[in-house]
PDB file of C-alpha atoms in Angstrom:
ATOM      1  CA  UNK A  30     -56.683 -30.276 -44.302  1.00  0.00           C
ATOM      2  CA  UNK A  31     -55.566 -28.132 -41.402  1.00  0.00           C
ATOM      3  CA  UNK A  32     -58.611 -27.852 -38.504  1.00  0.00           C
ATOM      4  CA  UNK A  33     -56.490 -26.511 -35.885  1.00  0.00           C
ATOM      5  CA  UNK A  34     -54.203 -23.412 -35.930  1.00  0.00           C
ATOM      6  CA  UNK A  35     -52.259 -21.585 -33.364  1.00  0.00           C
ATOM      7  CA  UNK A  36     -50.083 -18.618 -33.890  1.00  0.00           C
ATOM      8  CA  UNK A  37     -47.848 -17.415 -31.159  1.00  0.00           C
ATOM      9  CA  UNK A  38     -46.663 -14.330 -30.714  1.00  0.00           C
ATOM     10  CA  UNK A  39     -43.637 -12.832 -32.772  1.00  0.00           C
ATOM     11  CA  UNK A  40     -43.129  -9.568 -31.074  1.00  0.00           C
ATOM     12  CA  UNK A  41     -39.858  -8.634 -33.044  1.00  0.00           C
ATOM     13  CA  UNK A  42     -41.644  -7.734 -35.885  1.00  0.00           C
ATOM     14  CA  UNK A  43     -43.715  -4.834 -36.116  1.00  0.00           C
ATOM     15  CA  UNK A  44     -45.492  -5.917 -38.955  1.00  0.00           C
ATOM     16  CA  UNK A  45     -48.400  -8.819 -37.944  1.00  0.00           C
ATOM     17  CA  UNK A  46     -49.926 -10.038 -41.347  1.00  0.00           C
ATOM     18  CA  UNK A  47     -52.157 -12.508 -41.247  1.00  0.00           C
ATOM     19  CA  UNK A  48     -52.688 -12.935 -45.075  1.00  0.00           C
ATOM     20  CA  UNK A  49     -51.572 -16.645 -44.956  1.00  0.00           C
ATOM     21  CA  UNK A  50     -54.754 -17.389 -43.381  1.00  0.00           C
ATOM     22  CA  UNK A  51     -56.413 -17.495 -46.552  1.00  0.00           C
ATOM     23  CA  UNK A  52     -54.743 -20.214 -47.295  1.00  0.00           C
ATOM     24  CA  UNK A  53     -56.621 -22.752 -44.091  1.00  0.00           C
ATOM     25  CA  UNK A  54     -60.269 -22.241 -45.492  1.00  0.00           C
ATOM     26  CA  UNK A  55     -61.479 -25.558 -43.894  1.00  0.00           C
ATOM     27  CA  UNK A  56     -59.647 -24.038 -40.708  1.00  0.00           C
ATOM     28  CA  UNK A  57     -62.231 -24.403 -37.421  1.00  0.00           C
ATOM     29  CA  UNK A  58     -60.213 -23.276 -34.852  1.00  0.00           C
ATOM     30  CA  UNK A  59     -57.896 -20.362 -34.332  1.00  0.00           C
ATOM     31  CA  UNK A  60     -55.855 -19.020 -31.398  1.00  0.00           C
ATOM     32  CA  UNK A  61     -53.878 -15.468 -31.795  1.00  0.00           C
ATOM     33  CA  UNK A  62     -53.449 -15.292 -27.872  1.00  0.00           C
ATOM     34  CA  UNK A  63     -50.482 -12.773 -27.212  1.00  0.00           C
ATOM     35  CA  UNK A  64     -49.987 -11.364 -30.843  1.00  0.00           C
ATOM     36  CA  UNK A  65     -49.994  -7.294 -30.316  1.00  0.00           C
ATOM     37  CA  UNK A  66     -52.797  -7.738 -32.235  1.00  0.00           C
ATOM     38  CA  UNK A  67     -54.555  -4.145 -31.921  1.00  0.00           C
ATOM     39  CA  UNK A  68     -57.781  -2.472 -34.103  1.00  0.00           C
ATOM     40  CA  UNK A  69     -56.392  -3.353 -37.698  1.00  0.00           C
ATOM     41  CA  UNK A  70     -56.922  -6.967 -37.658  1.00  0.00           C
ATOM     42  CA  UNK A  71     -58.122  -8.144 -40.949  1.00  0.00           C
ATOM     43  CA  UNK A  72     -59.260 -11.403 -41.118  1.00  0.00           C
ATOM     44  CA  UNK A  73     -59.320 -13.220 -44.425  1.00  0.00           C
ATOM     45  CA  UNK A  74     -63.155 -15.314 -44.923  1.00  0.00           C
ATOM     46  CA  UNK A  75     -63.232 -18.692 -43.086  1.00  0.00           C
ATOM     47  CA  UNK A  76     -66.827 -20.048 -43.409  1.00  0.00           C
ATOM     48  CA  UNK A  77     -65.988 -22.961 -41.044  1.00  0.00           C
ATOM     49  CA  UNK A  78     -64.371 -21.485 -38.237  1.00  0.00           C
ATOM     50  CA  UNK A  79     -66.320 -21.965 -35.259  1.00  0.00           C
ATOM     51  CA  UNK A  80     -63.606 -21.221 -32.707  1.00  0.00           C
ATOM     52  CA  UNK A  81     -61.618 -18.277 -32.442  1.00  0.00           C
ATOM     53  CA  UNK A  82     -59.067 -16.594 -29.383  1.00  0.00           C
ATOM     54  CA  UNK A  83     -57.851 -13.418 -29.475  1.00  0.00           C
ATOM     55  CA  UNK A  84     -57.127 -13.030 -25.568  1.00  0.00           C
ATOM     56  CA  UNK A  85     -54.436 -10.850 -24.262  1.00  0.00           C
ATOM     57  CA  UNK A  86     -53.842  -8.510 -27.521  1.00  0.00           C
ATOM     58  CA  UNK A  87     -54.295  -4.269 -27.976  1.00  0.00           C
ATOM     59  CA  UNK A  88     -57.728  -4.998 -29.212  1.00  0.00           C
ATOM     60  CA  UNK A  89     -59.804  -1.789 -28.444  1.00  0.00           C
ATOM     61  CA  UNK A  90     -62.841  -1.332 -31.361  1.00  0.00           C
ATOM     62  CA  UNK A  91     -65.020  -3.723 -30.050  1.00  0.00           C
ATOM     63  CA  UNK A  92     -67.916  -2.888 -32.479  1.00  0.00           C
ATOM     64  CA  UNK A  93     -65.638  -2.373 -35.822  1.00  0.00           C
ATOM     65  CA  UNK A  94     -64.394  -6.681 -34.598  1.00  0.00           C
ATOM     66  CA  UNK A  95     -67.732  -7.890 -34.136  1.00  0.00           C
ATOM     67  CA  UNK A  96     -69.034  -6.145 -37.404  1.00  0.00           C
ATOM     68  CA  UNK A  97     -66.049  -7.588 -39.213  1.00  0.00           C
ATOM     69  CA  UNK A  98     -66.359 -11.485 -37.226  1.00  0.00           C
ATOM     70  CA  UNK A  99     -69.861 -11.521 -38.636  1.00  0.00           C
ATOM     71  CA  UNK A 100     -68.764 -10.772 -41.652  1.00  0.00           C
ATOM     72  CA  UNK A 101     -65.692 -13.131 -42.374  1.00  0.00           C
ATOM     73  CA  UNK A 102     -66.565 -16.031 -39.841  1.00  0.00           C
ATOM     74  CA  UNK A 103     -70.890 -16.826 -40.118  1.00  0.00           C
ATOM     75  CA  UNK A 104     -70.076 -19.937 -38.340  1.00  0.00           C
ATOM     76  CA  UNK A 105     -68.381 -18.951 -34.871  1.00  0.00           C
ATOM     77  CA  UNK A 106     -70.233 -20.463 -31.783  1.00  0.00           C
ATOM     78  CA  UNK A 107     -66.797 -19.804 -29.023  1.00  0.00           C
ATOM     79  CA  UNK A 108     -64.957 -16.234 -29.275  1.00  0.00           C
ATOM     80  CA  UNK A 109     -62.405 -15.330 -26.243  1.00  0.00           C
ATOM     81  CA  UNK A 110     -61.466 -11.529 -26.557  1.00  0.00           C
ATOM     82  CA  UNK A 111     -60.261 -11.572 -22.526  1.00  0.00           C
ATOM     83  CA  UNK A 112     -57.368  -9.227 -21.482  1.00  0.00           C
ATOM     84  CA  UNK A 113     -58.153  -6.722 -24.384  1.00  0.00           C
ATOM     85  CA  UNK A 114     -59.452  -3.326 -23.139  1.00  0.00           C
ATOM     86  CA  UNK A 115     -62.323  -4.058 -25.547  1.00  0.00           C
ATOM     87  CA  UNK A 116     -63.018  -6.544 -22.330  1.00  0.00           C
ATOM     88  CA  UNK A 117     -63.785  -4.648 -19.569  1.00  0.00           C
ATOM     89  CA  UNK A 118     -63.158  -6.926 -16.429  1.00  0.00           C
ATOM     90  CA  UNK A 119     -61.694  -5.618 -13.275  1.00  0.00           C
ATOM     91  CA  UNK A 120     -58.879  -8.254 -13.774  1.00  0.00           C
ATOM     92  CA  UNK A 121     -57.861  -5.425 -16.950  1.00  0.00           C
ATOM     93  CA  UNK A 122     -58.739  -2.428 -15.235  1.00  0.00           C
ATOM     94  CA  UNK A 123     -60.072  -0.692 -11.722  1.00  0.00           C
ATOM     95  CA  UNK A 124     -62.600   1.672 -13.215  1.00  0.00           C
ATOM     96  CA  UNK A 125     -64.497  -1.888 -14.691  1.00  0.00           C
ATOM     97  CA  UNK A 126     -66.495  -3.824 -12.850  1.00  0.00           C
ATOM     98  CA  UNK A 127     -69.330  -6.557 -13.112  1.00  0.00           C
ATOM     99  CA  UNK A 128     -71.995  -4.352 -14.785  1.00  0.00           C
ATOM    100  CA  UNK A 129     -69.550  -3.476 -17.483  1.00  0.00           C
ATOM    101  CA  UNK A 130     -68.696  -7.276 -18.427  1.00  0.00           C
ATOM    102  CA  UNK A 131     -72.418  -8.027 -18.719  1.00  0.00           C
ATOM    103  CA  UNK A 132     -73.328  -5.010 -21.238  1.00  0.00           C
ATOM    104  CA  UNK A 133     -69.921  -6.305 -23.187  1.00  0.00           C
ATOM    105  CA  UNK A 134     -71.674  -9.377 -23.240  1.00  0.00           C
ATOM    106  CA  UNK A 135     -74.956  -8.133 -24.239  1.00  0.00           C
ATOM    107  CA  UNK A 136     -73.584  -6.289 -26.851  1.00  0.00           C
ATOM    108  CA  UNK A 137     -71.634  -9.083 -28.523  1.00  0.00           C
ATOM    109  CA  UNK A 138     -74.372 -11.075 -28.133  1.00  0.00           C
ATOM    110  CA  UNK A 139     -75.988  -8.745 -30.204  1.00  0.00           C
ATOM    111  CA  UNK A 140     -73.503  -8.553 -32.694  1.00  0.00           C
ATOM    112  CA  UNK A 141     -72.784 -12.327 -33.197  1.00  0.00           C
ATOM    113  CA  UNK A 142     -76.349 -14.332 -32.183  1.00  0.00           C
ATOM    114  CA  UNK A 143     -74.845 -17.597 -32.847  1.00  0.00           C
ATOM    115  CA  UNK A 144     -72.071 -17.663 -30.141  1.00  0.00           C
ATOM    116  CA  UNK A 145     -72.655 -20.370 -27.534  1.00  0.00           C
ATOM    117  CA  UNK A 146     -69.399 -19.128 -25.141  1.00  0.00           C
ATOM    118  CA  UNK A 147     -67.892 -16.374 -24.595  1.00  0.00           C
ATOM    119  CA  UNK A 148     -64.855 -15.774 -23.105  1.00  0.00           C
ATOM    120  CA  UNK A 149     -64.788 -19.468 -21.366  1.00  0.00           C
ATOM    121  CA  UNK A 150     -68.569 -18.986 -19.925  1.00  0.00           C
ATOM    122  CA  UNK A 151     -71.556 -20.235 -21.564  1.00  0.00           C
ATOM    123  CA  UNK A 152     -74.119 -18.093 -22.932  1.00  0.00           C
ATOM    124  CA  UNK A 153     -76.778 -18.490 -21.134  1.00  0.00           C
ATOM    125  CA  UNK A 154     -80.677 -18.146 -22.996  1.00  0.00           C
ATOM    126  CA  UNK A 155     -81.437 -15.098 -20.397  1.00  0.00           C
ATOM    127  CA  UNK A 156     -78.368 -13.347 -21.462  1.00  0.00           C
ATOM    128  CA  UNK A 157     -79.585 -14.237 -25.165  1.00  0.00           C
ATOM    129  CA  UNK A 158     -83.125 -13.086 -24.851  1.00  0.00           C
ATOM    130  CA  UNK A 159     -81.641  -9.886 -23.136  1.00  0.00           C
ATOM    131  CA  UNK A 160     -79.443  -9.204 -25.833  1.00  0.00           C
ATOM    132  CA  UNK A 161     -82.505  -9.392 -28.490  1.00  0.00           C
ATOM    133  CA  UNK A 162     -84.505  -6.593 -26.463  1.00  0.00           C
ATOM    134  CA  UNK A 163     -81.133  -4.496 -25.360  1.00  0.00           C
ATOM    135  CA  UNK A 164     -77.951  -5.213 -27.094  1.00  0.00           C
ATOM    136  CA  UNK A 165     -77.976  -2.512 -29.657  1.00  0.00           C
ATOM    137  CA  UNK A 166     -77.917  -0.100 -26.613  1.00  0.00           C
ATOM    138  CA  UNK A 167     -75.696  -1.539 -25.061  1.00  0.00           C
ATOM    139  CA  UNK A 168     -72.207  -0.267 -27.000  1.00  0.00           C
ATOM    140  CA  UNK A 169     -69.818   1.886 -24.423  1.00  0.00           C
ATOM    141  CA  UNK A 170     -69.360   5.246 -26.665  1.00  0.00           C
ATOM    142  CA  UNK A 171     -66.401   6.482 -25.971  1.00  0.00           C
ATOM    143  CA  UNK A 172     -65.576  10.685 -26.992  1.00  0.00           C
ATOM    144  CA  UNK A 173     -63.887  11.599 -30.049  1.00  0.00           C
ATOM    145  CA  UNK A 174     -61.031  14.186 -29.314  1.00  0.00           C
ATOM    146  CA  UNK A 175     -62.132  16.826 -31.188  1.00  0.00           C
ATOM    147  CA  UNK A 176     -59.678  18.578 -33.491  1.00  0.00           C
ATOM    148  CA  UNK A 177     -59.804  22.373 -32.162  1.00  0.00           C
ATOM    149  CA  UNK A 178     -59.026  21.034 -28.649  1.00  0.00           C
ATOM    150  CA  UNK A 179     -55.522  21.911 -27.055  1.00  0.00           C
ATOM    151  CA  UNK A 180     -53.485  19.195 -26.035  1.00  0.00           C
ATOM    152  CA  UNK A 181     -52.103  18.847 -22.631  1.00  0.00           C
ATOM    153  CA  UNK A 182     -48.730  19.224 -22.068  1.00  0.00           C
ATOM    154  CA  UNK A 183     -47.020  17.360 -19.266  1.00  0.00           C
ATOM    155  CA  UNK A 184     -45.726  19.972 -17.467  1.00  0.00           C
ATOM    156  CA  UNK A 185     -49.399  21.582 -17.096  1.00  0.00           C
ATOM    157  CA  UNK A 186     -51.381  18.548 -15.749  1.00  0.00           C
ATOM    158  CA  UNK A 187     -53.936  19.509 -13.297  1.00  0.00           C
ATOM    159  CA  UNK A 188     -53.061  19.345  -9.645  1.00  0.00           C
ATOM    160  CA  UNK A 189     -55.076  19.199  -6.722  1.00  0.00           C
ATOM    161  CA  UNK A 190     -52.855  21.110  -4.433  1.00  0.00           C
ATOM    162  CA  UNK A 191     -52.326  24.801  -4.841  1.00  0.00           C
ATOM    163  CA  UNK A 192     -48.812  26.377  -6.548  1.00  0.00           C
ATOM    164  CA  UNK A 193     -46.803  27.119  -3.295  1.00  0.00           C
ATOM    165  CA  UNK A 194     -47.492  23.414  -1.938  1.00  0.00           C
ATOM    166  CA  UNK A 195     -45.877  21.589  -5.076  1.00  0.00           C
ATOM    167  CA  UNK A 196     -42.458  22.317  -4.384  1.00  0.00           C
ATOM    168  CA  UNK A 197     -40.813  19.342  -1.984  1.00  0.00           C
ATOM    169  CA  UNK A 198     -38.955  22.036  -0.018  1.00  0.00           C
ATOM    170  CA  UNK A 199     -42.099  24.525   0.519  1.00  0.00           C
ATOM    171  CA  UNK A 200     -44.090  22.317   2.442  1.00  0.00           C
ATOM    172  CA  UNK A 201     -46.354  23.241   5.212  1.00  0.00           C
ATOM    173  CA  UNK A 202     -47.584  20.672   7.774  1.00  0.00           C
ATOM    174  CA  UNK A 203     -51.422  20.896   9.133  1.00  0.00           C
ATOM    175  CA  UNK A 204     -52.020  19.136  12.814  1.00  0.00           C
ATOM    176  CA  UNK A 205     -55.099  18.733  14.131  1.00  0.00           C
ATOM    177  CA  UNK A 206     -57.395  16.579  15.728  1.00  0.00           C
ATOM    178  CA  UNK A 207     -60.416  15.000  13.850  1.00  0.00           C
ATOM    179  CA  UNK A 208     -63.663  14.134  15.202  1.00  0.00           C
ATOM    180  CA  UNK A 209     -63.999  10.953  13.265  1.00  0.00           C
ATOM    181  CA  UNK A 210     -64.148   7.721  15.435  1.00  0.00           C
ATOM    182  CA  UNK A 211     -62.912   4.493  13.199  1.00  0.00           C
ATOM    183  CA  UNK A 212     -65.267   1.299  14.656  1.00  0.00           C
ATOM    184  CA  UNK A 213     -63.877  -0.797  11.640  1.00  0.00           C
ATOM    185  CA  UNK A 214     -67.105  -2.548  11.799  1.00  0.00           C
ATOM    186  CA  UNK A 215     -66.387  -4.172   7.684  1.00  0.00           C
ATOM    187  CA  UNK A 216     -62.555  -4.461   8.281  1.00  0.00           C
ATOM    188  CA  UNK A 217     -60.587  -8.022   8.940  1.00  0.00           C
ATOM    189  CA  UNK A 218     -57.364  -5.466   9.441  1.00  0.00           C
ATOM    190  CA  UNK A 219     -58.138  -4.596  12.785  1.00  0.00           C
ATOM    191  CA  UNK A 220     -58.784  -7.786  14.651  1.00  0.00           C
ATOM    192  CA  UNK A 221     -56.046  -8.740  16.115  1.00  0.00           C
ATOM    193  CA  UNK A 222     -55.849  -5.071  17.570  1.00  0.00           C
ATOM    194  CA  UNK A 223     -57.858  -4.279  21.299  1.00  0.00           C
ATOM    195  CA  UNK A 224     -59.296  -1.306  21.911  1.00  0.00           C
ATOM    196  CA  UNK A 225     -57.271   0.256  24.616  1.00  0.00           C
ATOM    197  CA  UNK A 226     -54.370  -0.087  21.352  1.00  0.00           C
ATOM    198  CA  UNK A 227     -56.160   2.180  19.041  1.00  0.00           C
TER     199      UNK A 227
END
């Protein structure tokens, strides 16, 4: 009776089944860390898995998981979903920060009540309660493309800087003095730098 399983990653193959899964249904803990793993993961039912990794895959449809975890695994208490963009954490991405992580964790919270970590913190009973009252609203919507809009071909991304300035050799410099005065009052890059030097 397997109670353990860890799959690492076979990234020959563009084809990731895992079908044989069905086969571990006393199986309590699973680790897919680094599998390309991406939005069509189908998991077969495993009523006693309580632990389950899927860091650093192409996980994206956080909601269309969580429905599906609640569906095939009623017993998971740990779930690690960390270097996914499903994650937001500024580790991932710049545009993320702190507020994002929390209403991730509010919303999976929401989806999957019976979680006691997530992604290697403990859920704590204020983020529970908070996911009771708010986690529904908490999903990150993201916009469909719609089908009558035109794509956008390389060649015509947008530019900041007018037509005549694009071209390496038809440059035009601008000097000038600016009226700004740098105090660096929040910076550690100046320090070792004395006034008379600036």
């Amino acid at each position: 009776m397997e109670k353990y399983l860890s799959l690492s990653g076979n990234h020959s193959s563009n084809k990731r089944s895992l079908e044989g899964l069905s086969a571990f249904g006393s199986l309590e803990e699973l680790i897919l860390d680094n599998n390309l793993l991406g939005d069509d993961l189908v998991l077969p039912g495993l009523p006693r898995l309580h632990t389950l990794t899927l860091n650093k895959n192409q996980i994206t449809d956080l909601e269309y998981l969580l429905d599906h975890l609640a569906e095939v695994t009623p017993a998971l208490e740990y779930l690690s979903l960390l270097g996914n963009v499903a994650c937001p954490n500024e580790l991932i991405s710049l545009e993320k920060d702190e507020e994002d992580y929390k209403r991730y964790r509010c919303f999976v919270l929401h989806k999957l009540p019976n979680l006691k970590f997530l992604d290697a913190r403990k859920v704590t009973k204020q983020e529970r309660e908070e996911a009771l009252v708010r986690g529904a609203f908490m999903k990150v919507v993201k916009p469909k493309a719609s089908s009558d809009s035109v794509a956008v071909s390389p060649k015509s991304r947008y530019t900041p800087l007018p037509s005549a300035s694009r071209e390496l050799t038809s440059h035009r410099g601008v000097l000038g003095k600016c009226r700004y005065v740098y105090y660096g009052k929040n910076s550690e890059g100046n320090r070792f730098i004395r006034d008379d030097q600036l």
